[in-house]
């Protein structure tokens, strides 16, 4: 994933971060992992990307320690991808990008993120104005916003219609 | 810059943002624009990317309203690229990515960002702990950190060794 022959001249922290996550699908995989998606097929359905691209991104993110591969079933063997602390630490960057997209390109918000303890929508920096604290990622609850399709075709998007906390594993009903 | 045939299923604000800036070089161009780099040749020297790639990214960012092309000399005609308010609004996302890169991959900080008014290093969310305010981007001063090469080869990196405010046009001495 090198930036090119002259990457040595780009020794800044942003460039280092982009080496790992500086590609659109990669960040959307991390987003989905924060939403609680863990299984290959659920990523596949929700992202709608080619299998080879998804497999490559999951492998790269696992190699970088952003995701961790875990066996969840022995017979037949099945693994899932769980976001690590390093991946969770990307939440502020994703939140900042999401707010920028919403402010500059979005119309109605698609998802609202709020402090699970008190229901207050979290601010620009992930803080809860009511409680005066920065909300830990696991205490952020995501709920559908007015811009979200209330009747999506795929089962993963349907499962994401229910309010849930970030990181909490998503339960997808069979189609 | 479409994400692919299934982008319609990715109608989230993060995906919208990544449509515009979700490519490594694109975000590094925005970073350089925030550092005060405005001229094609200065971007070229500092980023070390192929001319065609740079021209394409500058054009796309201008079309998206993240940069604005401005004539600065009439004879011969010469334009520069100035970051717009929309581009300045990407600072929190870049800052969050930069901090993630530094915390998870970096060693010594390469650049330190501080509140120009009081000299305090700004926090995770761009706030000044001493003044208790979120620091406007134009009041953020960048200074070299201990990890930065003190004797870089290219004139743009040399110019960036001097403390300067973000957005302030970079003055590059001829090599």
Short mmCIF file of C-alpha atoms in Angstrom, two decimals:
data_model
loop_
_atom_site.label_atom_id
_atom_site.label_comp_id
_atom_site.label_asym_id
_atom_site.label_seq_id
_atom_site.Cartn_x
_atom_site.Cartn_y
_atom_site.Cartn_z
CA UNK A 1 0.00 0.00 0.00
CA UNK A 2 2.95 2.36 -0.54
CA UNK A 3 2.13 5.85 -1.69
CA UNK A 4 4.70 5.67 -4.42
CA UNK A 5 8.40 6.09 -4.90
CA UNK A 6 8.49 9.44 -3.16
CA UNK A 7 6.69 8.38 -0.04
CA UNK A 8 9.89 8.98 1.90
CA UNK A 9 9.27 12.69 1.42
CA UNK A 10 5.83 12.33 2.99
CA UNK A 11 6.87 11.39 6.49
CA UNK A 12 4.00 13.11 8.21
CA UNK A 13 1.52 11.49 10.54
CA UNK A 14 -1.36 12.08 8.14
CA UNK A 15 0.56 10.32 5.39
CA UNK A 16 1.28 7.42 7.73
CA UNK A 17 -2.40 7.11 8.58
CA UNK A 18 -3.33 7.25 4.91
CA UNK A 19 -0.88 4.44 4.19
CA UNK A 20 -3.17 2.24 6.26
CA UNK A 21 -6.64 3.65 5.72
CA UNK A 22 -6.27 6.09 2.84
CA UNK A 23 -8.57 4.40 0.44
CA UNK A 24 -12.30 4.79 0.31
CA UNK A 25 -13.35 1.21 0.76
CA UNK A 26 -10.89 0.68 3.57
CA UNK A 27 -12.44 3.42 5.67
CA UNK A 28 -15.93 2.15 4.90
CA UNK A 29 -14.88 -1.31 6.11
CA UNK A 30 -13.69 0.29 9.36
CA UNK A 31 -16.95 2.23 9.59
CA UNK A 32 -18.93 -1.00 9.22
CA UNK A 33 -16.74 -2.71 11.81
CA UNK A 34 -17.50 0.12 14.25
CA UNK A 35 -21.20 -0.36 13.45
CA UNK A 36 -20.81 -3.92 14.73
CA UNK A 37 -20.53 -5.76 11.43
CA UNK A 38 -18.13 -8.70 11.85
CA UNK A 39 -18.86 -11.32 9.24
CA UNK A 40 -17.51 -11.45 5.74
CA UNK A 41 -20.92 -11.91 4.18
CA UNK A 42 -22.39 -9.02 6.12
CA UNK A 43 -19.60 -6.69 4.98
CA UNK A 44 -20.13 -7.98 1.45
CA UNK A 45 -23.87 -7.36 1.45
CA UNK A 46 -23.66 -4.00 3.15
CA UNK A 47 -20.78 -2.57 1.13
CA UNK A 48 -21.66 -4.15 -2.19
CA UNK A 49 -18.04 -4.42 -3.28
CA UNK A 50 -16.37 -7.20 -5.25
CA UNK A 51 -15.34 -10.18 -3.13
CA UNK A 52 -11.68 -9.87 -4.06
CA UNK A 53 -11.58 -6.22 -2.99
CA UNK A 54 -13.25 -6.97 0.33
CA UNK A 55 -10.97 -9.94 1.02
CA UNK A 56 -7.94 -7.77 0.26
CA UNK A 57 -9.09 -4.94 2.56
CA UNK A 58 -9.95 -7.28 5.42
CA UNK A 59 -6.57 -8.93 5.13
CA UNK A 60 -4.72 -5.60 5.02
CA UNK A 61 -6.64 -4.20 8.01
CA UNK A 62 -5.98 -7.41 9.96
CA UNK A 63 -2.26 -7.24 9.10
CA UNK A 64 -2.22 -3.62 10.35
CA UNK A 65 -3.92 -4.51 13.61
CA UNK A 66 -7.04 -2.47 12.89
CA UNK A 67 -9.18 -5.62 12.79
CA UNK A 68 -8.64 -8.94 14.51
CA UNK A 69 -9.69 -12.24 12.99
CA UNK A 70 -11.49 -14.50 15.46
CA UNK A 71 -12.83 -18.03 15.13
CA UNK A 72 -16.48 -18.06 16.12
CA UNK A 73 -17.43 -21.56 14.96
CA UNK A 74 -15.33 -24.69 14.74
CA UNK A 75 -17.31 -27.01 12.51
CA UNK A 76 -17.29 -25.89 9.81
CA UNK A 77 -14.59 -23.32 10.73
CA UNK A 78 -15.84 -19.76 10.51
CA UNK A 79 -14.03 -16.53 11.38
CA UNK A 80 -15.22 -13.04 12.02
CA UNK A 81 -13.40 -9.69 12.00
CA UNK A 82 -13.56 -7.67 15.17
CA UNK A 83 -12.40 -4.08 15.38
CA UNK A 84 -9.41 -3.61 17.72
CA UNK A 85 -8.53 -0.68 19.97
CA UNK A 86 -6.42 0.67 17.13
CA UNK A 87 -9.47 0.56 14.87
CA UNK A 88 -11.74 2.07 17.51
CA UNK A 89 -9.26 4.95 17.71
CA UNK A 90 -10.25 5.85 14.14
CA UNK A 91 -13.73 6.87 15.29
CA UNK A 92 -12.88 10.60 15.72
CA UNK A 93 -11.48 10.74 12.17
CA UNK A 94 -14.53 8.96 10.74
CA UNK A 95 -16.85 11.16 12.75
CA UNK A 96 -15.08 14.29 11.48
CA UNK A 97 -15.27 13.06 7.88
CA UNK A 98 -18.93 12.15 8.32
CA UNK A 99 -19.81 15.55 9.70
CA UNK A 100 -17.97 17.24 6.86
CA UNK A 101 -19.84 15.11 4.31
CA UNK A 102 -23.15 15.91 5.95
CA UNK A 103 -22.48 19.62 6.25
CA UNK A 104 -21.17 20.06 2.74
CA UNK A 105 -22.98 17.45 0.69
CA UNK A 106 -25.70 15.85 2.75
CA UNK A 107 -29.30 16.79 3.14
CA UNK A 108 -31.13 15.09 6.01
CA UNK A 109 -28.96 13.16 8.45
CA UNK A 110 -28.96 9.45 7.78
CA UNK A 111 -27.88 8.33 11.19
CA UNK A 112 -27.83 10.12 14.47
CA UNK A 113 -25.23 9.33 17.10
CA UNK A 114 -26.16 9.95 20.69
CA UNK A 115 -24.96 9.31 24.20
CA UNK A 116 -26.62 6.04 25.20
CA UNK A 117 -26.78 7.05 28.87
CA UNK A 118 -28.80 10.22 28.38
CA UNK A 119 -29.97 10.31 24.73
CA UNK A 120 -28.22 13.59 23.88
CA UNK A 121 -26.85 13.83 20.35
CA UNK A 122 -23.07 13.87 20.54
CA UNK A 123 -21.24 16.97 19.35
CA UNK A 124 -18.54 17.57 16.76
CA UNK A 125 -15.84 16.11 18.92
CA UNK A 126 -17.79 13.16 20.26
CA UNK A 127 -18.68 15.02 23.44
CA UNK A 128 -21.99 14.97 25.29
CA UNK A 129 -23.02 18.54 26.06
CA UNK A 130 -25.48 17.38 28.72
CA UNK A 131 -22.99 15.26 30.65
CA UNK A 132 -19.90 17.34 29.85
CA UNK A 133 -17.84 14.30 28.87
CA UNK A 134 -16.28 12.81 25.78
CA UNK A 135 -18.43 9.74 25.13
CA UNK A 136 -16.54 6.42 24.90
CA UNK A 137 -17.18 4.78 21.53
CA UNK A 138 -18.96 1.84 23.18
CA UNK A 139 -21.44 4.29 24.75
CA UNK A 140 -22.42 5.88 21.45
CA UNK A 141 -25.83 4.76 20.27
CA UNK A 142 -26.68 4.98 16.59
CA UNK A 143 -30.28 5.53 15.53
CA UNK A 144 -31.77 6.08 12.06
CA UNK A 145 -32.02 9.71 10.98
CA UNK A 146 -34.74 11.25 8.79
CA UNK A 147 -32.67 10.79 5.63
CA UNK A 148 -32.28 7.02 5.96
CA UNK A 149 -34.24 4.66 3.71
CA UNK A 150 -36.76 3.08 6.11
CA UNK A 151 -37.19 -0.03 3.98
CA UNK A 152 -33.79 -1.09 2.64
CA UNK A 153 -33.42 -4.17 0.46
CA UNK A 154 -30.53 -5.88 2.18
CA UNK A 155 -30.78 -7.64 5.54
CA UNK A 156 -27.72 -5.87 6.99
CA UNK A 157 -29.15 -2.42 6.35
CA UNK A 158 -32.44 -3.65 7.83
CA UNK A 159 -30.66 -4.84 10.96
CA UNK A 160 -28.97 -1.43 11.23
CA UNK A 161 -32.38 0.28 11.41
CA UNK A 162 -32.69 -0.80 15.04
CA UNK A 163 -31.01 1.54 17.51
CA UNK A 164 -27.80 -0.05 18.68
CA UNK A 165 -24.55 0.84 20.33
CA UNK A 166 -21.38 1.10 18.29
CA UNK A 167 -19.13 -1.98 18.58
CA UNK A 168 -22.04 -4.16 19.76
CA UNK A 169 -22.13 -7.13 17.34
CA UNK A 170 -24.82 -6.70 14.72
CA UNK A 171 -27.40 -9.48 14.61
CA UNK A 172 -28.60 -10.06 11.07
CA UNK A 173 -31.79 -12.04 10.51
CA UNK A 174 -31.59 -14.48 7.59
CA UNK A 175 -33.21 -13.01 4.46
CA UNK B 1 -14.80 9.53 -8.57
CA UNK B 2 -17.73 7.15 -8.02
CA UNK B 3 -17.21 4.38 -5.53
CA UNK B 4 -18.57 1.81 -7.94
CA UNK B 5 -21.85 0.45 -9.11
CA UNK B 6 -23.17 -0.14 -5.65
CA UNK B 7 -22.45 3.30 -4.31
CA UNK B 8 -26.20 3.91 -4.04
CA UNK B 9 -26.19 1.54 -1.09
CA UNK B 10 -23.54 3.67 0.59
CA UNK B 11 -25.56 6.80 1.17
CA UNK B 12 -23.90 7.72 4.42
CA UNK B 13 -22.14 10.98 5.14
CA UNK B 14 -18.77 9.28 5.48
CA UNK B 15 -19.20 7.74 2.03
CA UNK B 16 -20.15 11.13 0.61
CA UNK B 17 -17.04 12.67 2.10
CA UNK B 18 -14.89 9.86 0.74
CA UNK B 19 -16.35 10.42 -2.72
CA UNK B 20 -14.58 13.78 -2.65
CA UNK B 21 -11.49 13.20 -0.55
CA UNK B 22 -11.25 9.44 -0.14
CA UNK B 23 -7.98 8.92 -1.85
CA UNK B 24 -4.61 9.29 -0.26
CA UNK B 25 -3.08 11.89 -2.52
CA UNK B 26 -6.23 13.98 -2.45
CA UNK B 27 -6.09 14.38 1.32
CA UNK B 28 -2.37 15.15 1.16
CA UNK B 29 -3.09 17.90 -1.37
CA UNK B 30 -5.65 19.34 1.06
CA UNK B 31 -3.12 19.04 3.88
CA UNK B 32 -0.56 20.97 1.84
CA UNK B 33 -3.16 23.60 0.96
CA UNK B 34 -3.86 24.06 4.68
CA UNK B 35 -0.11 24.40 5.23
CA UNK B 36 -0.25 27.39 2.87
CA UNK B 37 1.03 25.76 -0.31
CA UNK B 38 -0.76 27.32 -3.29
CA UNK B 39 1.34 26.89 -6.39
CA UNK B 40 1.37 23.91 -8.69
CA UNK B 41 5.14 23.57 -8.60
CA UNK B 42 5.24 23.76 -4.82
CA UNK B 43 2.66 20.97 -4.52
CA UNK B 44 4.63 18.99 -7.08
CA UNK B 45 7.94 19.36 -5.25
CA UNK B 46 6.50 18.74 -1.82
CA UNK B 47 4.30 15.77 -2.70
CA UNK B 48 6.59 14.20 -5.28
CA UNK B 49 3.71 12.79 -7.32
CA UNK B 50 3.43 12.49 -11.08
CA UNK B 51 2.31 15.71 -12.79
CA UNK B 52 -0.77 14.09 -14.29
CA UNK B 53 -1.95 12.83 -10.91
CA UNK B 54 -1.46 16.22 -9.29
CA UNK B 55 -3.23 18.05 -12.13
CA UNK B 56 -6.15 15.63 -11.86
CA UNK B 57 -6.44 16.05 -8.07
CA UNK B 58 -6.22 19.85 -8.22
CA UNK B 59 -8.90 19.91 -10.89
CA UNK B 60 -11.21 17.57 -8.95
CA UNK B 61 -10.77 19.51 -5.69
CA UNK B 62 -11.45 22.77 -7.53
CA UNK B 63 -14.58 21.30 -9.11
CA UNK B 64 -15.76 20.22 -5.66
CA UNK B 65 -15.17 23.64 -4.18
CA UNK B 66 -12.46 22.48 -1.78
CA UNK B 67 -9.86 24.62 -3.57
CA UNK B 68 -10.33 27.80 -5.57
CA UNK B 69 -8.20 28.67 -8.57
CA UNK B 70 -7.02 32.27 -8.54
CA UNK B 71 -5.00 34.27 -11.05
CA UNK B 72 -2.03 35.79 -9.29
CA UNK B 73 -0.06 37.02 -12.30
CA UNK B 74 -1.30 38.23 -15.68
CA UNK B 75 1.76 38.16 -17.86
CA UNK B 76 2.45 35.37 -18.31
CA UNK B 77 -0.81 34.12 -16.78
CA UNK B 78 -0.26 32.14 -13.59
CA UNK B 79 -2.85 30.66 -11.25
CA UNK B 80 -2.66 29.40 -7.72
CA UNK B 81 -4.92 27.13 -5.70
CA UNK B 82 -6.30 28.52 -2.49
CA UNK B 83 -8.13 26.41 0.07
CA UNK B 84 -11.79 27.44 0.52
CA UNK B 85 -13.95 27.38 3.65
CA UNK B 86 -15.13 23.95 2.58
CA UNK B 87 -11.53 22.79 2.46
CA UNK B 88 -10.68 24.46 5.76
CA UNK B 89 -13.55 22.49 7.28
CA UNK B 90 -11.55 19.32 6.61
CA UNK B 91 -8.98 20.31 9.23
CA UNK B 92 -10.61 18.36 12.09
CA UNK B 93 -10.66 15.19 9.98
CA UNK B 94 -7.02 15.64 8.96
CA UNK B 95 -6.04 16.43 12.51
CA UNK B 96 -7.80 13.28 13.76
CA UNK B 97 -6.10 11.16 11.08
CA UNK B 98 -2.76 12.75 11.88
CA UNK B 99 -3.10 12.05 15.58
CA UNK B 100 -4.09 8.47 14.87
CA UNK B 101 -1.06 8.03 12.61
CA UNK B 102 1.22 9.52 15.22
CA UNK B 103 -0.19 7.48 18.10
CA UNK B 104 -0.24 4.17 16.26
CA UNK B 105 2.66 4.40 13.84
CA UNK B 106 4.72 7.45 14.56
CA UNK B 107 7.67 7.94 16.77
CA UNK B 108 8.66 11.53 17.45
CA UNK B 109 6.18 14.18 16.33
CA UNK B 110 7.14 15.76 13.04
CA UNK B 111 5.14 18.92 13.42
CA UNK B 112 3.60 20.50 16.45
CA UNK B 113 0.45 22.56 16.16
CA UNK B 114 -0.10 25.24 18.75
CA UNK B 115 -2.33 28.18 19.50
CA UNK B 116 -0.54 31.17 17.96
CA UNK B 117 -1.91 33.56 20.60
CA UNK B 118 -0.48 31.75 23.62
CA UNK B 119 1.86 29.02 22.34
CA UNK B 120 -0.05 26.12 23.92
CA UNK B 121 -0.10 22.91 21.91
CA UNK B 122 -3.63 22.30 20.70
CA UNK B 123 -5.47 19.23 21.93
CA UNK B 124 -7.14 16.31 20.21
CA UNK B 125 -10.09 18.36 19.13
CA UNK B 126 -8.22 21.49 18.11
CA UNK B 127 -8.88 23.12 21.47
CA UNK B 128 -6.51 25.27 23.51
CA UNK B 129 -6.53 24.06 27.09
CA UNK B 130 -4.98 27.32 28.33
CA UNK B 131 -7.56 29.60 26.69
CA UNK B 132 -10.49 27.18 26.86
CA UNK B 133 -11.45 27.74 23.24
CA UNK B 134 -11.49 25.81 19.99
CA UNK B 135 -8.71 27.43 17.99
CA UNK B 136 -9.72 28.78 14.55
CA UNK B 137 -7.64 27.16 11.82
CA UNK B 138 -6.02 30.48 10.93
CA UNK B 139 -4.78 30.82 14.51
CA UNK B 140 -3.03 27.45 14.52
CA UNK B 141 0.73 27.81 14.27
CA UNK B 142 2.79 24.91 12.96
CA UNK B 143 6.34 24.43 14.17
CA UNK B 144 8.82 21.64 13.45
CA UNK B 145 8.76 18.74 15.91
CA UNK B 146 11.73 16.64 17.03
CA UNK B 147 11.04 13.99 14.38
CA UNK B 148 11.29 16.32 11.40
CA UNK B 149 14.32 16.25 9.13
CA UNK B 150 16.09 19.55 9.94
CA UNK B 151 17.82 19.70 6.57
CA UNK B 152 15.38 18.60 3.85
CA UNK B 153 16.42 18.55 0.22
CA UNK B 154 13.49 20.35 -1.35
CA UNK B 155 12.85 24.10 -1.02
CA UNK B 156 9.21 23.66 0.01
CA UNK B 157 10.08 21.44 2.96
CA UNK B 158 12.81 23.94 3.87
CA UNK B 159 10.29 26.78 3.81
CA UNK B 160 8.00 24.73 6.06
CA UNK B 161 10.75 24.54 8.71
CA UNK B 162 9.93 28.11 9.75
CA UNK B 163 7.09 28.43 12.21
CA UNK B 164 4.00 29.65 10.36
CA UNK B 165 0.29 29.84 10.71
CA UNK B 166 -1.94 27.45 8.81
CA UNK B 167 -3.51 29.03 5.69
CA UNK B 168 -0.85 31.76 5.56
CA UNK B 169 0.65 31.55 2.05
CA UNK B 170 3.97 29.74 2.07
CA UNK B 171 6.90 31.74 0.73
CA UNK B 172 9.36 29.46 -1.03
CA UNK B 173 12.85 30.75 -1.73
CA UNK B 174 14.17 29.78 -5.17
CA UNK B 175 16.49 26.77 -4.95
#
